[in-house]
GROMACS .gro file of C-alpha atoms in nm:
model
  236
    1TYR     CA    1   0.000   0.000   0.000
    2SER     CA    2   0.097   0.363  -0.039
    3ALA     CA    3   0.231   0.564   0.254
    4SER     CA    4  -0.098   0.748   0.300
    5VAL     CA    5  -0.295   0.421   0.319
    6VAL     CA    6  -0.049   0.264   0.567
    7ARG     CA    7  -0.056   0.583   0.775
    8ALA     CA    8  -0.436   0.582   0.785
    9ILE     CA    9  -0.457   0.211   0.872
   10VAL     CA   10  -0.199   0.234   1.151
   11THR     CA   11  -0.349   0.554   1.294
   12CYS     CA   12  -0.698   0.404   1.305
   13ALA     CA   13  -0.563   0.079   1.452
   14VAL     CA   14  -0.382   0.266   1.730
   15LEU     CA   15  -0.693   0.476   1.798
   16TYR     CA   16  -0.924   0.173   1.828
   17LEU     CA   17  -0.674  -0.027   2.036
   18CYS     CA   18  -0.646   0.262   2.282
   19ARG     CA   19  -1.025   0.291   2.304
   20LEU     CA   20  -1.072  -0.084   2.350
   21SER     CA   21  -0.806  -0.093   2.621
   22GLY     CA   22  -0.952   0.211   2.797
   23LEU     CA   23  -0.641   0.426   2.746
   24LYS     CA   24  -0.665   0.793   2.669
   25THR     CA   25  -0.557   0.869   2.314
   26ASP     CA   26  -0.413   1.176   2.152
   27PRO     CA   27  -0.429   1.228   1.773
   28LEU     CA   28  -0.077   1.370   1.762
   29GLU     CA   29   0.053   1.063   1.946
   30ASN     CA   30  -0.132   0.835   1.704
   31LEU     CA   31   0.022   1.015   1.407
   32SER     CA   32   0.369   0.984   1.562
   33ILE     CA   33   0.324   0.610   1.623
   34ALA     CA   34   0.200   0.568   1.265
   35ALA     CA   35   0.506   0.755   1.136
   36VAL     CA   36   0.743   0.531   1.336
   37ILE     CA   37   0.573   0.210   1.217
   38VAL     CA   38   0.562   0.324   0.854
   39LEU     CA   39   0.932   0.421   0.860
   40LEU     CA   40   1.025   0.089   1.026
   41LEU     CA   41   0.845  -0.098   0.747
   42TYR     CA   42   0.955   0.131   0.463
   43PRO     CA   43   1.252   0.351   0.567
   44THR     CA   44   1.291   0.497   0.217
   45LEU     CA   45   0.949   0.663   0.245
   46LEU     CA   46   1.118   0.927   0.457
   47PHE     CA   47   1.243   1.075   0.129
   48GLY     CA   48   0.919   1.016  -0.065
   49VAL     CA   49   0.707   1.317  -0.149
   50GLY     CA   50   0.384   1.119  -0.104
   51ALA     CA   51   0.465   1.024   0.255
   52GLN     CA   52   0.584   1.375   0.336
   53LEU     CA   53   0.263   1.526   0.197
   54SER     CA   54   0.046   1.272   0.378
   55PHE     CA   55   0.203   1.327   0.719
   56GLY     CA   56   0.246   1.700   0.658
   57ALA     CA   57  -0.125   1.744   0.587
   58CYS     CA   58  -0.222   1.547   0.899
   59LEU     CA   59   0.028   1.740   1.109
   60GLY     CA   60  -0.105   2.071   0.982
   61ILE     CA   61  -0.464   1.969   1.060
   62LEU     CA   62  -0.377   1.846   1.411
   63LEU     CA   63  -0.178   2.158   1.497
   64LEU     CA   64  -0.369   2.439   1.330
   65ALA     CA   65  -0.726   2.335   1.246
   66ARG     CA   66  -0.877   2.420   1.585
   67PRO     CA   67  -0.687   2.748   1.638
   68LEU     CA   68  -0.781   2.859   1.285
   69GLU     CA   69  -1.144   2.763   1.343
   70ARG     CA   70  -1.157   2.958   1.669
   71GLY     CA   71  -0.984   3.258   1.516
   72MET     CA   72  -1.212   3.270   1.212
   73GLY     CA   73  -1.514   3.215   1.436
   74LYS     CA   74  -1.425   3.512   1.652
   75ILE     CA   75  -1.385   3.732   1.345
   76VAL     CA   76  -1.700   3.617   1.163
   77PHE     CA   77  -1.931   3.612   1.465
   78GLY     CA   78  -1.776   3.926   1.607
   79VAL     CA   79  -1.839   4.118   1.283
   80SER     CA   80  -2.190   3.970   1.259
   81ASP     CA   81  -2.276   4.076   1.612
   82PHE     CA   82  -2.133   4.423   1.554
   83VAL     CA   83  -2.336   4.471   1.234
   84ARG     CA   84  -2.654   4.345   1.400
   85HIS     CA   85  -2.595   4.583   1.689
   86GLN     CA   86  -2.524   4.887   1.471
   87ILE     CA   87  -2.801   4.832   1.213
   88PHE     CA   88  -3.073   4.642   1.396
   89HIS     CA   89  -2.982   4.756   1.748
   90VAL     CA   90  -2.957   4.400   1.874
   91PRO     CA   91  -2.772   4.391   2.210
   92MET     CA   92  -2.410   4.281   2.177
   93PRO     CA   93  -2.338   3.947   2.349
   94LEU     CA   94  -2.079   3.926   2.620
   95PRO     CA   95  -1.730   3.819   2.503
   96VAL     CA   96  -1.766   3.489   2.686
   97ASP     CA   97  -2.079   3.413   2.480
   98ILE     CA   98  -1.898   3.422   2.146
   99PHE     CA   99  -1.888   3.041   2.110
  100ARG     CA  100  -2.207   2.951   2.291
  101ARG     CA  101  -2.492   2.793   2.098
  102ASN     CA  102  -2.745   3.050   2.219
  103ALA     CA  103  -2.537   3.347   2.100
  104SER     CA  104  -2.632   3.543   1.790
  105PRO     CA  105  -2.688   3.481   1.504
  106ALA     CA  106  -2.977   3.233   1.508
  107PRO     CA  107  -2.881   2.877   1.617
  108ILE     CA  108  -2.941   2.715   1.276
  109ALA     CA  109  -2.747   2.981   1.088
  110ARG     CA  110  -2.471   2.961   1.348
  111GLN     CA  111  -2.446   2.583   1.322
  112TRP     CA  112  -2.407   2.597   0.944
  113THR     CA  113  -2.157   2.879   0.976
  114GLU     CA  114  -1.955   2.675   1.224
  115LYS     CA  115  -1.955   2.375   0.988
  116ILE     CA  116  -1.832   2.590   0.699
  117LEU     CA  117  -1.562   2.748   0.916
  118ALA     CA  118  -1.455   2.403   1.038
  119PHE     CA  119  -1.422   2.277   0.680
  120LEU     CA  120  -1.229   2.588   0.571
  121SER     CA  121  -0.998   2.567   0.873
  122PHE     CA  122  -0.919   2.199   0.807
  123SER     CA  123  -0.848   2.271   0.440
  124LEU     CA  124  -0.630   2.572   0.516
  125ALA     CA  125  -0.443   2.385   0.792
  126ALA     CA  126  -0.364   2.098   0.552
  127GLN     CA  127  -0.234   2.346   0.294
  128ILE     CA  128  -0.014   2.516   0.553
  129GLY     CA  129   0.123   2.179   0.662
  130THR     CA  130   0.217   2.074   0.309
  131ALA     CA  131   0.321   2.409   0.157
  132PRO     CA  132   0.701   2.374   0.214
  133VAL     CA  133   0.701   2.012   0.093
  134LEU     CA  134   0.515   2.108  -0.225
  135TYR     CA  135   0.754   2.393  -0.292
  136MET     CA  136   1.066   2.186  -0.230
  137ALA     CA  137   0.939   1.899  -0.447
  138PHE     CA  138   0.790   2.093  -0.740
  139GLY     CA  139   0.944   2.440  -0.717
  140TYR     CA  140   0.615   2.622  -0.677
  141PHE     CA  141   0.306   2.648  -0.459
  142SER     CA  142  -0.046   2.694  -0.597
  143VAL     CA  143  -0.266   2.936  -0.406
  144THR     CA  144  -0.570   2.818  -0.604
  145SER     CA  145  -0.535   2.474  -0.444
  146ILE     CA  146  -0.706   2.612  -0.135
  147ALA     CA  147  -1.013   2.706  -0.341
  148LEU     CA  148  -0.999   2.376  -0.531
  149ASN     CA  149  -1.011   2.184  -0.204
  150CYS     CA  150  -1.336   2.359  -0.115
  151ILE     CA  151  -1.487   2.237  -0.444
  152PHE     CA  152  -1.346   1.890  -0.503
  153VAL     CA  153  -1.306   1.754  -0.148
  154PRO     CA  154  -1.685   1.754  -0.082
  155ILE     CA  155  -1.748   1.596  -0.423
  156VAL     CA  156  -1.489   1.323  -0.364
  157SER     CA  157  -1.622   1.266  -0.011
  158VAL     CA  158  -1.975   1.210  -0.142
  159CYS     CA  159  -1.856   0.972  -0.415
  160PHE     CA  160  -1.606   0.782  -0.200
  161ALA     CA  161  -1.849   0.573   0.009
  162PRO     CA  162  -2.058   0.431  -0.281
  163LEU     CA  163  -1.748   0.373  -0.494
  164LEU     CA  164  -1.582   0.187  -0.205
  165ALA     CA  165  -1.895  -0.026  -0.156
  166VAL     CA  166  -1.912  -0.114  -0.526
  167THR     CA  167  -1.540  -0.200  -0.529
  168ALA     CA  168  -1.577  -0.429  -0.226
  169LEU     CA  169  -1.878  -0.599  -0.387
  170ALA     CA  170  -1.684  -0.647  -0.713
  171LEU     CA  171  -1.410  -0.830  -0.524
  172ILE     CA  172  -1.661  -1.074  -0.374
  173LEU     CA  173  -1.857  -1.154  -0.690
  174PRO     CA  174  -1.719  -1.352  -0.988
  175GLN     CA  175  -1.459  -1.180  -1.203
  176ALA     CA  176  -1.691  -1.111  -1.499
  177VAL     CA  177  -1.957  -0.951  -1.279
  178GLY     CA  178  -1.690  -0.760  -1.087
  179ALA     CA  179  -1.550  -0.616  -1.408
  180ILE     CA  180  -1.894  -0.488  -1.503
  181LEU     CA  181  -1.941  -0.328  -1.160
  182LEU     CA  182  -1.594  -0.170  -1.168
  183TYR     CA  183  -1.655  -0.004  -1.504
  184PRO     CA  184  -1.872   0.281  -1.365
  185VAL     CA  185  -1.619   0.320  -1.082
  186GLY     CA  186  -1.349   0.389  -1.340
  187VAL     CA  187  -1.577   0.629  -1.528
  188VAL     CA  188  -1.656   0.829  -1.214
  189SER     CA  189  -1.289   0.834  -1.109
  190SER     CA  190  -1.186   0.960  -1.453
  191ALA     CA  191  -1.459   1.224  -1.443
  192LEU     CA  192  -1.334   1.349  -1.106
  193LEU     CA  193  -0.980   1.380  -1.241
  194LEU     CA  194  -1.084   1.531  -1.575
  195PRO     CA  195  -1.091   1.898  -1.459
  196PHE     CA  196  -0.730   1.870  -1.341
  197HIS     CA  197  -0.621   1.745  -1.684
  198VAL     CA  198  -0.827   1.992  -1.890
  199LEU     CA  199  -0.810   2.316  -1.693
  200ARG     CA  200  -0.497   2.512  -1.615
  201PHE     CA  201  -0.450   2.649  -1.265
  202SER     CA  202  -0.127   2.841  -1.320
  203ALA     CA  203  -0.272   3.181  -1.226
  204GLY     CA  204  -0.215   3.132  -0.855
  205ILE     CA  205   0.135   2.985  -0.865
  206VAL     CA  206   0.395   3.123  -0.622
  207GLN     CA  207   0.758   3.084  -0.730
  208SER     CA  208   1.105   3.234  -0.678
  209ILE     CA  209   1.117   3.178  -0.302
  210SER     CA  210   1.439   3.062  -0.141
  211LEU     CA  211   1.344   2.775   0.090
  212THR     CA  212   1.636   2.616   0.273
  213ALA     CA  213   1.645   2.348   0.542
  214PRO     CA  214   1.679   2.605   0.828
  215ALA     CA  215   1.386   2.796   0.678
  216MET     CA  216   1.171   2.481   0.684
  217ILE     CA  217   1.268   2.413   1.046
  218ALA     CA  218   1.174   2.770   1.137
  219TYR     CA  219   0.849   2.738   0.943
  220TYR     CA  220   0.730   2.424   1.121
  221SER     CA  221   0.851   2.559   1.455
  222ALA     CA  222   0.629   2.863   1.400
  223VAL     CA  223   0.339   2.631   1.311
  224ALA     CA  224   0.392   2.438   1.636
  225VAL     CA  225   0.403   2.758   1.842
  226ALA     CA  226   0.087   2.886   1.670
  227SER     CA  227  -0.098   2.567   1.764
  228ASP     CA  228  -0.271   2.491   2.092
  229LYS     CA  229  -0.040   2.199   2.168
  230ILE     CA  230   0.221   2.404   2.354
  231ASN     CA  231   0.125   2.544   2.694
  232LEU     CA  232   0.310   2.871   2.740
  233PRO     CA  233   0.305   3.040   3.082
  234LYS     CA  234   0.091   3.352   3.092
  235TRP     CA  235   0.236   3.686   3.190
  236GLN     CA  236   0.124   3.782   3.539
   0.00000   0.00000   0.00000
């Protein structure tokens, strides 16, 4: 299997084993254990772009998704409350009520807004986690990839479950029947990849940046500090 598949299998296995044994689990610990196991099985994957992108995306999500979601939530809901107060004279909520369900705007609108912000924060965090690897491997970074994630990730997520079910069924049934069932799977997969082969997304490419090893260390150190995984003492 590819590095991303092995990483996902090992991470899920560690998660379920910890739950079955009653041990507390931490996603960052699970990712670290998966990285150790994958590198013990396939040491050369340390230098593979696929493995670096897979673990980089997961690392970015684990470190930055929640802080980004909270930060964007404060901005969006803060601006919304301010506008409602200035235009419609709705009382401003207390600062502690910013992330409560009963705070303005209406609960349904707020729930959908929170879901959208969560999706955007996960996508942006993954892009931040993989940006240096992409630039070192290909010599450029595409800004439009952030927008493309918002379009294609939901589509792929919707198609993934039925395609996986059809593929599993095709493996159980006789070969001739399986081949017939797998044909629409190939058609849908090709259709999902077609826009990337037909359209050009060179408008948002960032190039001509000097990215050295110390710069990458400083970059990921800044990402770690910006996360909520490091407890820094507060100034008294």
